[in-house]
mmCIF file of N, CA and C in Angstrom:
data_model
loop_
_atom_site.group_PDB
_atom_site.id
_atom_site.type_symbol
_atom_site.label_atom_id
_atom_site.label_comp_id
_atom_site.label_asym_id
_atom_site.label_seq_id
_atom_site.Cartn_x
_atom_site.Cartn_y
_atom_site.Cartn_z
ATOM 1 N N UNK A 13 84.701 89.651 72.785
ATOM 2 C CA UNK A 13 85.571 89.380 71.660
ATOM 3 C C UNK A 13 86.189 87.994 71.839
ATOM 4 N N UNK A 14 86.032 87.596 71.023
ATOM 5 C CA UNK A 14 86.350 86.071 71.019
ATOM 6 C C UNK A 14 88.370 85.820 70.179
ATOM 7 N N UNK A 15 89.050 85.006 70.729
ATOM 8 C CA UNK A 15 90.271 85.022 70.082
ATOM 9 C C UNK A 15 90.539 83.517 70.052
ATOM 10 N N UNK A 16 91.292 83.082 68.475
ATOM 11 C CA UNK A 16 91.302 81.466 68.288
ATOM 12 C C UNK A 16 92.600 81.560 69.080
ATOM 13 N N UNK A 17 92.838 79.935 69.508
ATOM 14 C CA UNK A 17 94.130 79.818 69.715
ATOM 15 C C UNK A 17 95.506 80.307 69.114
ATOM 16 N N UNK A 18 95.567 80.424 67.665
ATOM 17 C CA UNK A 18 96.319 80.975 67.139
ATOM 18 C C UNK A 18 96.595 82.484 67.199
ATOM 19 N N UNK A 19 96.222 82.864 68.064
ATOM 20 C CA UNK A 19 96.253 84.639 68.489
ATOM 21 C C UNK A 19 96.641 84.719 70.058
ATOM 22 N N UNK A 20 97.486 83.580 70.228
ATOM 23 C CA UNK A 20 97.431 83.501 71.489
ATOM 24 C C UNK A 20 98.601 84.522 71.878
ATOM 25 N N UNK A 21 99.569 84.207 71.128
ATOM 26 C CA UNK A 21 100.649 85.703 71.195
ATOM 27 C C UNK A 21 100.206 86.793 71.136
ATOM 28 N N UNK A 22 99.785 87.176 69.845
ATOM 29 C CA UNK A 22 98.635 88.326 69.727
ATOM 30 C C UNK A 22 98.254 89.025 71.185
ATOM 31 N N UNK A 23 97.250 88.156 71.808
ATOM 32 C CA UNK A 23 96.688 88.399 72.803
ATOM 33 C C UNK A 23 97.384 89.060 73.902
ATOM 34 N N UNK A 24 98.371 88.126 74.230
ATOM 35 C CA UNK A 24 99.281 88.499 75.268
ATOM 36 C C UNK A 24 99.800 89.313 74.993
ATOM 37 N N UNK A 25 100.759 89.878 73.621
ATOM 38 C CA UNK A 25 101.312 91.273 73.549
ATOM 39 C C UNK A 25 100.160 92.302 73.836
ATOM 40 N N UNK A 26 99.261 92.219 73.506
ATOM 41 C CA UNK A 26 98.273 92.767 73.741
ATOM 42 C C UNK A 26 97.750 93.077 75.191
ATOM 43 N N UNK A 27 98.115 92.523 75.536
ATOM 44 C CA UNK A 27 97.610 92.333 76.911
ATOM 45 C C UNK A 27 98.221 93.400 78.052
ATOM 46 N N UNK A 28 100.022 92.940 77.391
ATOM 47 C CA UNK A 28 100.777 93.623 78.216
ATOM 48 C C UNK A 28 101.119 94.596 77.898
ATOM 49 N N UNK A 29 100.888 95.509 76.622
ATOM 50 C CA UNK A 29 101.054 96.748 76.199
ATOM 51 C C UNK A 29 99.490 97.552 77.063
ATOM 52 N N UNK A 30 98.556 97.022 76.876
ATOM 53 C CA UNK A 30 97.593 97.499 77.870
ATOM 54 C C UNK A 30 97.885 97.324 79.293
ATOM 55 N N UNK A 31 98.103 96.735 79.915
ATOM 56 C CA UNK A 31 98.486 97.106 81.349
ATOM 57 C C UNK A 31 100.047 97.705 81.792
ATOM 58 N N UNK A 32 101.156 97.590 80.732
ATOM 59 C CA UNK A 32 101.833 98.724 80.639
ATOM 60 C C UNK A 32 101.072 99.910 80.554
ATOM 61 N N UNK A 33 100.819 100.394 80.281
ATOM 62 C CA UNK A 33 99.799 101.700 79.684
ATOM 63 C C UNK A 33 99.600 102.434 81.053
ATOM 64 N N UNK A 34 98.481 101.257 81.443
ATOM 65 C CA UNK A 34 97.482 101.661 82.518
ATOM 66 C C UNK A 34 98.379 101.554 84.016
ATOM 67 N N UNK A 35 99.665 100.875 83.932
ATOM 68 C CA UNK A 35 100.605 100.877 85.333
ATOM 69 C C UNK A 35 101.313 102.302 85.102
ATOM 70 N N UNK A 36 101.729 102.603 83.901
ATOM 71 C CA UNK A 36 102.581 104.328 83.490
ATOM 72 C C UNK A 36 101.524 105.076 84.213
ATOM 73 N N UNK A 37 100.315 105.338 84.007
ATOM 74 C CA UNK A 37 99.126 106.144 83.899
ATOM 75 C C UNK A 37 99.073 106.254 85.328
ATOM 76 N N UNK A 38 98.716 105.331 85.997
ATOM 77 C CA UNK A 38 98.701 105.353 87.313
ATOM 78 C C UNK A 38 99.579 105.919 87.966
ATOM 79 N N UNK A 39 100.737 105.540 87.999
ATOM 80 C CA UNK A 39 102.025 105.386 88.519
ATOM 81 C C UNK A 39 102.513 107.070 88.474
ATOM 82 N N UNK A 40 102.293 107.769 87.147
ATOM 83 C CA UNK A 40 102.529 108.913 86.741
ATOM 84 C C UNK A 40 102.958 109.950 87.730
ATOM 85 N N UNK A 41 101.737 110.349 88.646
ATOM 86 C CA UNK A 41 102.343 111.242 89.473
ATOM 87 C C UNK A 41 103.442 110.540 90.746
ATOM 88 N N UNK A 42 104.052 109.335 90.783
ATOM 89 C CA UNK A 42 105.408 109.075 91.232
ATOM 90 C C UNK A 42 106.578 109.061 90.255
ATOM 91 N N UNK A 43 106.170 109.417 89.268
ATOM 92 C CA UNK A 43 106.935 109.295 88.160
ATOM 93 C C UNK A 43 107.861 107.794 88.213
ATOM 94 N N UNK A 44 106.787 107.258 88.131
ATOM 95 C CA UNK A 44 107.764 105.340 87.980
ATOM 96 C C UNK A 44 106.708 104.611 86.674
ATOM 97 N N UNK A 45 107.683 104.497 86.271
ATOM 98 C CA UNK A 45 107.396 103.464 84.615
ATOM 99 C C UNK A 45 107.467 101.964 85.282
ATOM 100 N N UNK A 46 106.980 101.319 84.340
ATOM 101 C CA UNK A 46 107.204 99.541 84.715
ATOM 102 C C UNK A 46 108.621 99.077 84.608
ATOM 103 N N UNK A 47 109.771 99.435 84.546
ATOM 104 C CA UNK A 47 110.976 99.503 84.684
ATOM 105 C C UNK A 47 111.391 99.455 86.527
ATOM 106 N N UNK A 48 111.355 100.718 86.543
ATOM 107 C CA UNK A 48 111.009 101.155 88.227
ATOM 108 C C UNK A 48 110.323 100.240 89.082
ATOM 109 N N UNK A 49 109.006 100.141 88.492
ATOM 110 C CA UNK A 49 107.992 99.242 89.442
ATOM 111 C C UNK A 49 109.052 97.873 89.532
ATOM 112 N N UNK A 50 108.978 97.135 88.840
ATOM 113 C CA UNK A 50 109.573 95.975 88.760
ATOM 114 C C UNK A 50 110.642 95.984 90.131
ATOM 115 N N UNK A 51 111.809 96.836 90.627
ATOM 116 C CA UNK A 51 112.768 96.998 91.122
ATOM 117 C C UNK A 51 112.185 97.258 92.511
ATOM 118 N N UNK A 52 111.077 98.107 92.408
ATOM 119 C CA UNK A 52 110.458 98.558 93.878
ATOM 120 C C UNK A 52 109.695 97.116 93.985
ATOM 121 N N UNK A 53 109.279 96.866 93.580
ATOM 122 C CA UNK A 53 108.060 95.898 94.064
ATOM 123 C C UNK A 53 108.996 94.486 94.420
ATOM 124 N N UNK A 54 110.034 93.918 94.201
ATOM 125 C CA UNK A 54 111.351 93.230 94.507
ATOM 126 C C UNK A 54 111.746 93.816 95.838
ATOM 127 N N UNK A 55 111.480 95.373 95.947
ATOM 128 C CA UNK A 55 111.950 95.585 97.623
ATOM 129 C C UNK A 55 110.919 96.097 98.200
ATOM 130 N N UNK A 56 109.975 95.952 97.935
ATOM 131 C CA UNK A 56 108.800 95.814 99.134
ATOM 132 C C UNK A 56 108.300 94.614 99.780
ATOM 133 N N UNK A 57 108.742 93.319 98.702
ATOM 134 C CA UNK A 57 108.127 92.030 99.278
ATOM 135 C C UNK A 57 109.458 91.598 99.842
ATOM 136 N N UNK A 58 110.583 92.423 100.356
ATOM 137 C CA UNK A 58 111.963 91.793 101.229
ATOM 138 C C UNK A 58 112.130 93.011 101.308
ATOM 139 N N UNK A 59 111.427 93.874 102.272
ATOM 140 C CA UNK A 59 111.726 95.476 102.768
ATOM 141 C C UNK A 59 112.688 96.087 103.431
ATOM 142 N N UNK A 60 112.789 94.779 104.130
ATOM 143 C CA UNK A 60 114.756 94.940 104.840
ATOM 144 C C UNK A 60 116.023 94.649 103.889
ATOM 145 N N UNK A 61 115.899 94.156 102.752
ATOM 146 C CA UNK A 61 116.294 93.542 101.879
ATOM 147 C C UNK A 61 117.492 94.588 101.212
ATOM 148 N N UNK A 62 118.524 94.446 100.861
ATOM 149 C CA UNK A 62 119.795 94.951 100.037
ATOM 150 C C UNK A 62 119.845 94.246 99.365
ATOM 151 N N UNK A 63 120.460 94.964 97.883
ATOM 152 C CA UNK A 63 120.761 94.243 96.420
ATOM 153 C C UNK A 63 121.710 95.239 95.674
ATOM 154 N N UNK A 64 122.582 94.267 94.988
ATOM 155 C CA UNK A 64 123.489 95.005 94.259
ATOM 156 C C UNK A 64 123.013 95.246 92.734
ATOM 157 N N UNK A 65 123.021 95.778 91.949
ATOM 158 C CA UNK A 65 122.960 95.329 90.669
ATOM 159 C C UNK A 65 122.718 94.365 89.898
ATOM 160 N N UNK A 66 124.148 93.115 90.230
ATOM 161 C CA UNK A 66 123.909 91.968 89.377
ATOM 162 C C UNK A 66 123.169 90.707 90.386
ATOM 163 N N UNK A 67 122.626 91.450 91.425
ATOM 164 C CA UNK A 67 121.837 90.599 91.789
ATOM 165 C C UNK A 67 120.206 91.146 91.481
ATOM 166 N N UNK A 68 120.084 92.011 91.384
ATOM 167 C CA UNK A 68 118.519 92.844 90.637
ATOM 168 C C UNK A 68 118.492 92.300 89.116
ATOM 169 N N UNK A 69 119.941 91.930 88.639
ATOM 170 C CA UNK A 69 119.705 91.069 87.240
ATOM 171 C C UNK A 69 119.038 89.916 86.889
ATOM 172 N N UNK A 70 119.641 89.162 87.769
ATOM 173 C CA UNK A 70 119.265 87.903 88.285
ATOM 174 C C UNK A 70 118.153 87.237 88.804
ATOM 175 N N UNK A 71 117.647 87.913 89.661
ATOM 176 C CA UNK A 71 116.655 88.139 90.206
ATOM 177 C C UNK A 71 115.074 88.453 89.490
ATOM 178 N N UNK A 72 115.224 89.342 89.027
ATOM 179 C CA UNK A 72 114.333 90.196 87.958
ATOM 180 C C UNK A 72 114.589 90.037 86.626
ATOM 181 N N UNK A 73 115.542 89.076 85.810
ATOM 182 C CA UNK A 73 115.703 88.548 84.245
ATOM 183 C C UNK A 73 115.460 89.760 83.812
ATOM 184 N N UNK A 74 116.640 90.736 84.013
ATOM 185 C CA UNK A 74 116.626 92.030 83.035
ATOM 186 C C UNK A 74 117.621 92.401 82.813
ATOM 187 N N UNK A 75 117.913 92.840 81.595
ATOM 188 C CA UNK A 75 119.423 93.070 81.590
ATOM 189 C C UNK A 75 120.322 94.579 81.842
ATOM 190 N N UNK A 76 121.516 94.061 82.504
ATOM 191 C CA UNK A 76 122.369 95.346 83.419
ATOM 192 C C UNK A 76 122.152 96.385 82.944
ATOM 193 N N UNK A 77 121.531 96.940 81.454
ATOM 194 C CA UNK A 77 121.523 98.346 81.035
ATOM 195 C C UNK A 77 120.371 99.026 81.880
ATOM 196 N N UNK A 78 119.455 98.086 81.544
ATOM 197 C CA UNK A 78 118.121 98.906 82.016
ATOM 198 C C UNK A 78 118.257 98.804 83.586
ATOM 199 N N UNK A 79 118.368 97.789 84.524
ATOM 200 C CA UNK A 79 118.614 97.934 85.683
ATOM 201 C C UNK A 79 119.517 98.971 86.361
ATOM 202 N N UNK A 80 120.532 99.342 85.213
ATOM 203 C CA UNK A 80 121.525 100.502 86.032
ATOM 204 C C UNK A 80 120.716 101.756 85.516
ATOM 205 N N UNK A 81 119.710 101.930 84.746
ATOM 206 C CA UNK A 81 118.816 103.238 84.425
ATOM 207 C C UNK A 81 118.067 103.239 85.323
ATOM 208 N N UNK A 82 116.977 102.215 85.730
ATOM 209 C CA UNK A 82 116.074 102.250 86.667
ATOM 210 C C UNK A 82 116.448 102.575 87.892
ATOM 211 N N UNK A 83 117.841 101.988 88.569
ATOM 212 C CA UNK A 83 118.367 102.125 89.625
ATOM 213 C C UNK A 83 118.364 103.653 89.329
ATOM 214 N N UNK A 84 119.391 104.254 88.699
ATOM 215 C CA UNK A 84 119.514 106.123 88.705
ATOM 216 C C UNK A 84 118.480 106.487 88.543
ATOM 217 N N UNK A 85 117.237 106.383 88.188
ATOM 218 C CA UNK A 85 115.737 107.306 88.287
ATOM 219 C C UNK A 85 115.321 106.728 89.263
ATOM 220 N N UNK A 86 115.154 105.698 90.111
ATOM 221 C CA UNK A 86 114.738 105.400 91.699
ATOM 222 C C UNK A 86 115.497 106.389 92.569
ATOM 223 N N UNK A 87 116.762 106.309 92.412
ATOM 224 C CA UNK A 87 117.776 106.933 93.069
ATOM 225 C C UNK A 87 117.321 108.234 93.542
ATOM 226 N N UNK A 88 117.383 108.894 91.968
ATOM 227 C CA UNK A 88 117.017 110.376 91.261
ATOM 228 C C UNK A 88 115.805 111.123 92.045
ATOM 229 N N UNK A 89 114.835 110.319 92.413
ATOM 230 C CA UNK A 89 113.441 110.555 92.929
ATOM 231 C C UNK A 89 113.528 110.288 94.716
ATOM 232 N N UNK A 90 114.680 109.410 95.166
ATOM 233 C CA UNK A 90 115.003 108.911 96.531
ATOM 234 C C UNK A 90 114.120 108.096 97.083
ATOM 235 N N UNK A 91 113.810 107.063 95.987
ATOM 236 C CA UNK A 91 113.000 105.908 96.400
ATOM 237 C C UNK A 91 114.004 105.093 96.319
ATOM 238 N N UNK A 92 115.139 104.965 96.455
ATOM 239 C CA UNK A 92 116.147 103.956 96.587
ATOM 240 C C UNK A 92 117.420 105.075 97.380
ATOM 241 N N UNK A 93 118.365 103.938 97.995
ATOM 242 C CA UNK A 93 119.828 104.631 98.646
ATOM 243 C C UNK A 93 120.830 103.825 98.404
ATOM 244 N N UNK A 94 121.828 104.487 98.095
ATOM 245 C CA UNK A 94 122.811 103.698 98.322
ATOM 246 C C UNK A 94 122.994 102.667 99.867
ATOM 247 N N UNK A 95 123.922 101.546 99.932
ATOM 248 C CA UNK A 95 123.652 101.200 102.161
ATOM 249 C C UNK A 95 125.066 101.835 101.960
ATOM 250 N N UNK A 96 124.858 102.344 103.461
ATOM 251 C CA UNK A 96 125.971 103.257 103.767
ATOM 252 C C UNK A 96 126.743 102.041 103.899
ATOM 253 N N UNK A 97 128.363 102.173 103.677
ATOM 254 C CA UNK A 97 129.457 101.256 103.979
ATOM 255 C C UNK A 97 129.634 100.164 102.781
ATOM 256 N N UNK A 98 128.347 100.257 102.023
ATOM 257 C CA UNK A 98 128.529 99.447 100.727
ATOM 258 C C UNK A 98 128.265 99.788 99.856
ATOM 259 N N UNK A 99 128.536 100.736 98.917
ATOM 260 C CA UNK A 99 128.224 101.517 97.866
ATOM 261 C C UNK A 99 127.247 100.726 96.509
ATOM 262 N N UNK A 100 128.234 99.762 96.523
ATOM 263 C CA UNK A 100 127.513 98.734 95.089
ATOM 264 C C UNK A 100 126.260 97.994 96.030
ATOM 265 N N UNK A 101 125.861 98.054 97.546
ATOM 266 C CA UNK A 101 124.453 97.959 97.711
ATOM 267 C C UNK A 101 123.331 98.461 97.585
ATOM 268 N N UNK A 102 122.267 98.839 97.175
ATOM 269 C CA UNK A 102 120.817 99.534 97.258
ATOM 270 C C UNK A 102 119.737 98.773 97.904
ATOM 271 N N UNK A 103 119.408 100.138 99.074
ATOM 272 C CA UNK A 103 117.770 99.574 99.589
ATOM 273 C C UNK A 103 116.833 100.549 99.526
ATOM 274 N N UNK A 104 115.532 100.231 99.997
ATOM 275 C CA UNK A 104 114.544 101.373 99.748
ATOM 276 C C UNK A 104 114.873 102.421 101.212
ATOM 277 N N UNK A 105 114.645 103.653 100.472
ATOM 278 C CA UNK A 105 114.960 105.111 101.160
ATOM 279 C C UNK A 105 113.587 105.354 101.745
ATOM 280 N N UNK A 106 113.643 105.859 102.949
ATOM 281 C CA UNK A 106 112.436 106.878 103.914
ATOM 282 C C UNK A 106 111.333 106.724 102.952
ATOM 283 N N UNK A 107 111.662 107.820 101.695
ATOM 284 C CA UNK A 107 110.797 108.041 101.005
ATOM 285 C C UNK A 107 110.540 106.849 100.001
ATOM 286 N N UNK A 108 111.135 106.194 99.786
ATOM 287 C CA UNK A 108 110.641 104.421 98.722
ATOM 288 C C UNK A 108 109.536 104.108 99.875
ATOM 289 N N UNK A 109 109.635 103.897 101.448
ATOM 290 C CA UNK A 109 108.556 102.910 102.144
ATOM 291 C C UNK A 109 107.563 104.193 102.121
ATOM 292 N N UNK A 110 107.961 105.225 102.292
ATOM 293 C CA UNK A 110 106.619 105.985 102.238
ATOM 294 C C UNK A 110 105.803 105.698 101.146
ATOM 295 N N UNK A 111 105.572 105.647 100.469
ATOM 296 C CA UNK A 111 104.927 105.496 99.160
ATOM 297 C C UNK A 111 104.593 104.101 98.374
ATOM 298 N N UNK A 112 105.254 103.303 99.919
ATOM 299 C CA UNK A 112 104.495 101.469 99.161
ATOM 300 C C UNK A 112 103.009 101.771 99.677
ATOM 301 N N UNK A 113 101.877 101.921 100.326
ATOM 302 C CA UNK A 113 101.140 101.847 100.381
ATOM 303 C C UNK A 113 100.102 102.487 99.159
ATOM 304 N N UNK A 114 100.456 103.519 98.774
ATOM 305 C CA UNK A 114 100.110 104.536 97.286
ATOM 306 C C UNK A 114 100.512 103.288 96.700
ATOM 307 N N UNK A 115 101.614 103.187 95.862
ATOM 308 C CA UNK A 115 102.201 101.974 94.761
ATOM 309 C C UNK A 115 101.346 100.962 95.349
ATOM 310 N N UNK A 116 101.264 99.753 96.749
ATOM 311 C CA UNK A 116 100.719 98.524 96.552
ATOM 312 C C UNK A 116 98.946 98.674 96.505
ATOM 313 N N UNK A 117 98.412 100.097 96.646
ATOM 314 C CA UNK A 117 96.887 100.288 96.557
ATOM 315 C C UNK A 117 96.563 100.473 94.786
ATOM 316 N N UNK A 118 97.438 101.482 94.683
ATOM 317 C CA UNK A 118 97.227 101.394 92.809
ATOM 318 C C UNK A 118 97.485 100.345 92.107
ATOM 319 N N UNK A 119 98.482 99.482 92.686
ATOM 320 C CA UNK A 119 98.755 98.223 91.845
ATOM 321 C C UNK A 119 97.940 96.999 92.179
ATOM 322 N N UNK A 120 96.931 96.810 93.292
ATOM 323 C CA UNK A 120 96.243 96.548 93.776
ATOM 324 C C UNK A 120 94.851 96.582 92.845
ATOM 325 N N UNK A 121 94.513 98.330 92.519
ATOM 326 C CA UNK A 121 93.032 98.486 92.312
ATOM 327 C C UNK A 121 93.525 97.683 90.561
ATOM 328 N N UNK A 122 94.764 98.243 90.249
ATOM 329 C CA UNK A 122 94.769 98.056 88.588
ATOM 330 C C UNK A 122 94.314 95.910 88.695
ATOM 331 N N UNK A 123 94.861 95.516 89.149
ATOM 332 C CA UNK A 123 94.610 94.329 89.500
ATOM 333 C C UNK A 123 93.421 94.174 89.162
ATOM 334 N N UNK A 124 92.818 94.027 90.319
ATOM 335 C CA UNK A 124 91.619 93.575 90.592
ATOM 336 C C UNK A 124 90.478 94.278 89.452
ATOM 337 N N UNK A 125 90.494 95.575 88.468
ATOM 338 C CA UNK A 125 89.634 96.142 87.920
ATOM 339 C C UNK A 125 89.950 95.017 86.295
ATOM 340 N N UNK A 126 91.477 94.915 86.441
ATOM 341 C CA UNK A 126 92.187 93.622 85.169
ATOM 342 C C UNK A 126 91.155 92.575 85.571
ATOM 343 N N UNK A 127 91.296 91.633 86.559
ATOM 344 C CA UNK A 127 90.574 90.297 86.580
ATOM 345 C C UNK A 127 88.517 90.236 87.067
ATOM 346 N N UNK A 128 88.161 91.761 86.891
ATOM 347 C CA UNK A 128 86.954 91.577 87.220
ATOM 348 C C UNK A 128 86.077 90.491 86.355
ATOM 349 N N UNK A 129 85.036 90.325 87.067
ATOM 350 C CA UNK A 129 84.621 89.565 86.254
ATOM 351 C C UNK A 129 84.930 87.765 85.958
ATOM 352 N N UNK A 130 85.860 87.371 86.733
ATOM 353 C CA UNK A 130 86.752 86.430 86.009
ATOM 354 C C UNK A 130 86.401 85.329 87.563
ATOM 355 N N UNK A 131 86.661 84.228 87.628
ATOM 356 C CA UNK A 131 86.204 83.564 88.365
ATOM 357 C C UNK A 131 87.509 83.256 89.140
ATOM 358 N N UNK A 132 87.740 82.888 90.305
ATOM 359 C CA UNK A 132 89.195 81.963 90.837
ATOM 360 C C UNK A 132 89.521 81.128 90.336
ATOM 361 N N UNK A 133 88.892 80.290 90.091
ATOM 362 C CA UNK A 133 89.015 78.946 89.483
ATOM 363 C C UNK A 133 89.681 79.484 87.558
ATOM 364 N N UNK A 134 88.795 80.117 86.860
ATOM 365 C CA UNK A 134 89.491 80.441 86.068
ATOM 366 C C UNK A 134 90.659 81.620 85.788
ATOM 367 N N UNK A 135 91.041 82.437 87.081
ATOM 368 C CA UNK A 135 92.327 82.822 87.088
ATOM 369 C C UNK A 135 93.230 81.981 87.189
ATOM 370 N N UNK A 136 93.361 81.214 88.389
ATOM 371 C CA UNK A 136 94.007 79.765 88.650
ATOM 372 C C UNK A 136 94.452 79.235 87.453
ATOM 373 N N UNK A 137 93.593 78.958 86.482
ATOM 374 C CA UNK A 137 93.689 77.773 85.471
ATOM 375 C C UNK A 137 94.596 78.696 84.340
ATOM 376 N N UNK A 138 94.481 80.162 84.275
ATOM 377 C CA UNK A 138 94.967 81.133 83.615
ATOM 378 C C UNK A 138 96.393 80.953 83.881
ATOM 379 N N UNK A 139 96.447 81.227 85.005
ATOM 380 C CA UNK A 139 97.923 80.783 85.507
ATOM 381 C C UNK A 139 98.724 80.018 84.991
ATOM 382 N N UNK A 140 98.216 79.150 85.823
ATOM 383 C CA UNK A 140 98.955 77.782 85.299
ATOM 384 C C UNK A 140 99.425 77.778 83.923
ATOM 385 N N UNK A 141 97.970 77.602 82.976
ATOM 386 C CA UNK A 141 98.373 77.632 81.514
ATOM 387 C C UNK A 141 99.442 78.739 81.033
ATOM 388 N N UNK A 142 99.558 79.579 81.719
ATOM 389 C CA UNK A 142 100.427 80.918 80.718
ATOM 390 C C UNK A 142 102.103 80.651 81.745
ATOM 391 N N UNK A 143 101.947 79.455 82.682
ATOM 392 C CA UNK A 143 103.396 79.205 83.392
ATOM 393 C C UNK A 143 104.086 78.574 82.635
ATOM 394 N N UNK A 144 102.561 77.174 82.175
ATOM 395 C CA UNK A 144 103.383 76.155 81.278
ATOM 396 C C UNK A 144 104.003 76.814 79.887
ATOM 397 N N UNK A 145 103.344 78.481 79.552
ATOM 398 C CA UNK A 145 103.860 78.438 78.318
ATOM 399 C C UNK A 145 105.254 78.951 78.410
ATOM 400 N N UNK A 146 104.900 79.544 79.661
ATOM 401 C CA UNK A 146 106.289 80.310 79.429
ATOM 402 C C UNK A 146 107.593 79.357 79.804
ATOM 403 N N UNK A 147 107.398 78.358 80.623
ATOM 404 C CA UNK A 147 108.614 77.438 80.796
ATOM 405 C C UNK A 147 108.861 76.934 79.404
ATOM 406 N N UNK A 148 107.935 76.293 78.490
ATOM 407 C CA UNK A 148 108.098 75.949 77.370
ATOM 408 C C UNK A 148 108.983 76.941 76.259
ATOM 409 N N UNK A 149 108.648 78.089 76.701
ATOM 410 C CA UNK A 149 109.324 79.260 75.721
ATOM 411 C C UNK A 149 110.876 79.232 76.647
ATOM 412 N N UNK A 150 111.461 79.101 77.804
ATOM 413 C CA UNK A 150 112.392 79.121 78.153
ATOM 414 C C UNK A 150 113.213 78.121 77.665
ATOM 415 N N UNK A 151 112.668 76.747 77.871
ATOM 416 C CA UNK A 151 113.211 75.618 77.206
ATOM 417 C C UNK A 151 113.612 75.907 75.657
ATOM 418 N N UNK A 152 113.007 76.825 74.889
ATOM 419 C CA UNK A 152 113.988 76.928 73.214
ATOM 420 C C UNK A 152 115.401 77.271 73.776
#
């Protein structure tokens, strides 16, 4: 399927309503939505790592509603803890590191089954181009 430049939005909503989809689908029997993921995957790549709230805001460009939902269904499931002695801190619980290897293998295969086909060189160039757009869209 071929798409003109002018579908370039198009595309991308498109894009990301399909791999939303297919990250829910996966994800399902941990019961974590792309909400969740987002928050875990922030504390798996800094595993020792504590965060308060308005620093998961910050951090992750999402705003305090949904971050204080995601936080209570991480919580809810005990893939997140409060740190003892600091209440407004959260890190990943026993059970959050148990289950990065499940989460970084599924998010892994969804990956790689997304870019089959596709060359380095033109992921690379994919990149780039969809960085410059998005700095450009920040700059309005």
């Amino acid at each position: 399927m071929t798409h003109s430049p002018e579908q370039l939005g198009d595309l991308v909503v498109g894009i990301y309503k399909e791999l939303k989809a297919k990250t829910e689908k996966s994800l399902k029997a941990y019961g974590i939505g792309m909400g969740q993921l987002q928050i875990l995957m922030l504390f798996y790549a800094h595993q020792s790592s504590s965060y308060s709230q308005n620093e998961l805001v910050k951090l992750l460009n999402i705003d305090k509603g949904n971050i204080s939902r995601n936080v209570k269904k991480l919580m809810d499931k005990a893939y997140l803890e409060q740190v003892p002695e600091h209440s407004k801190m959260y890190q990943l619980s026993a059970q959050g590191k148990m289950i990065k290897r499940e989460i970084m293998t599924t998010f892994m295969s969804l990956h790689q089954t997304m870019t089959e086909g596709v060359s380095k060189e033109a992921l690379t160039q994919t990149v780039m181009i969809l960085s410059k757009i998005s700095v450009n869209l920040e700059a309005l």
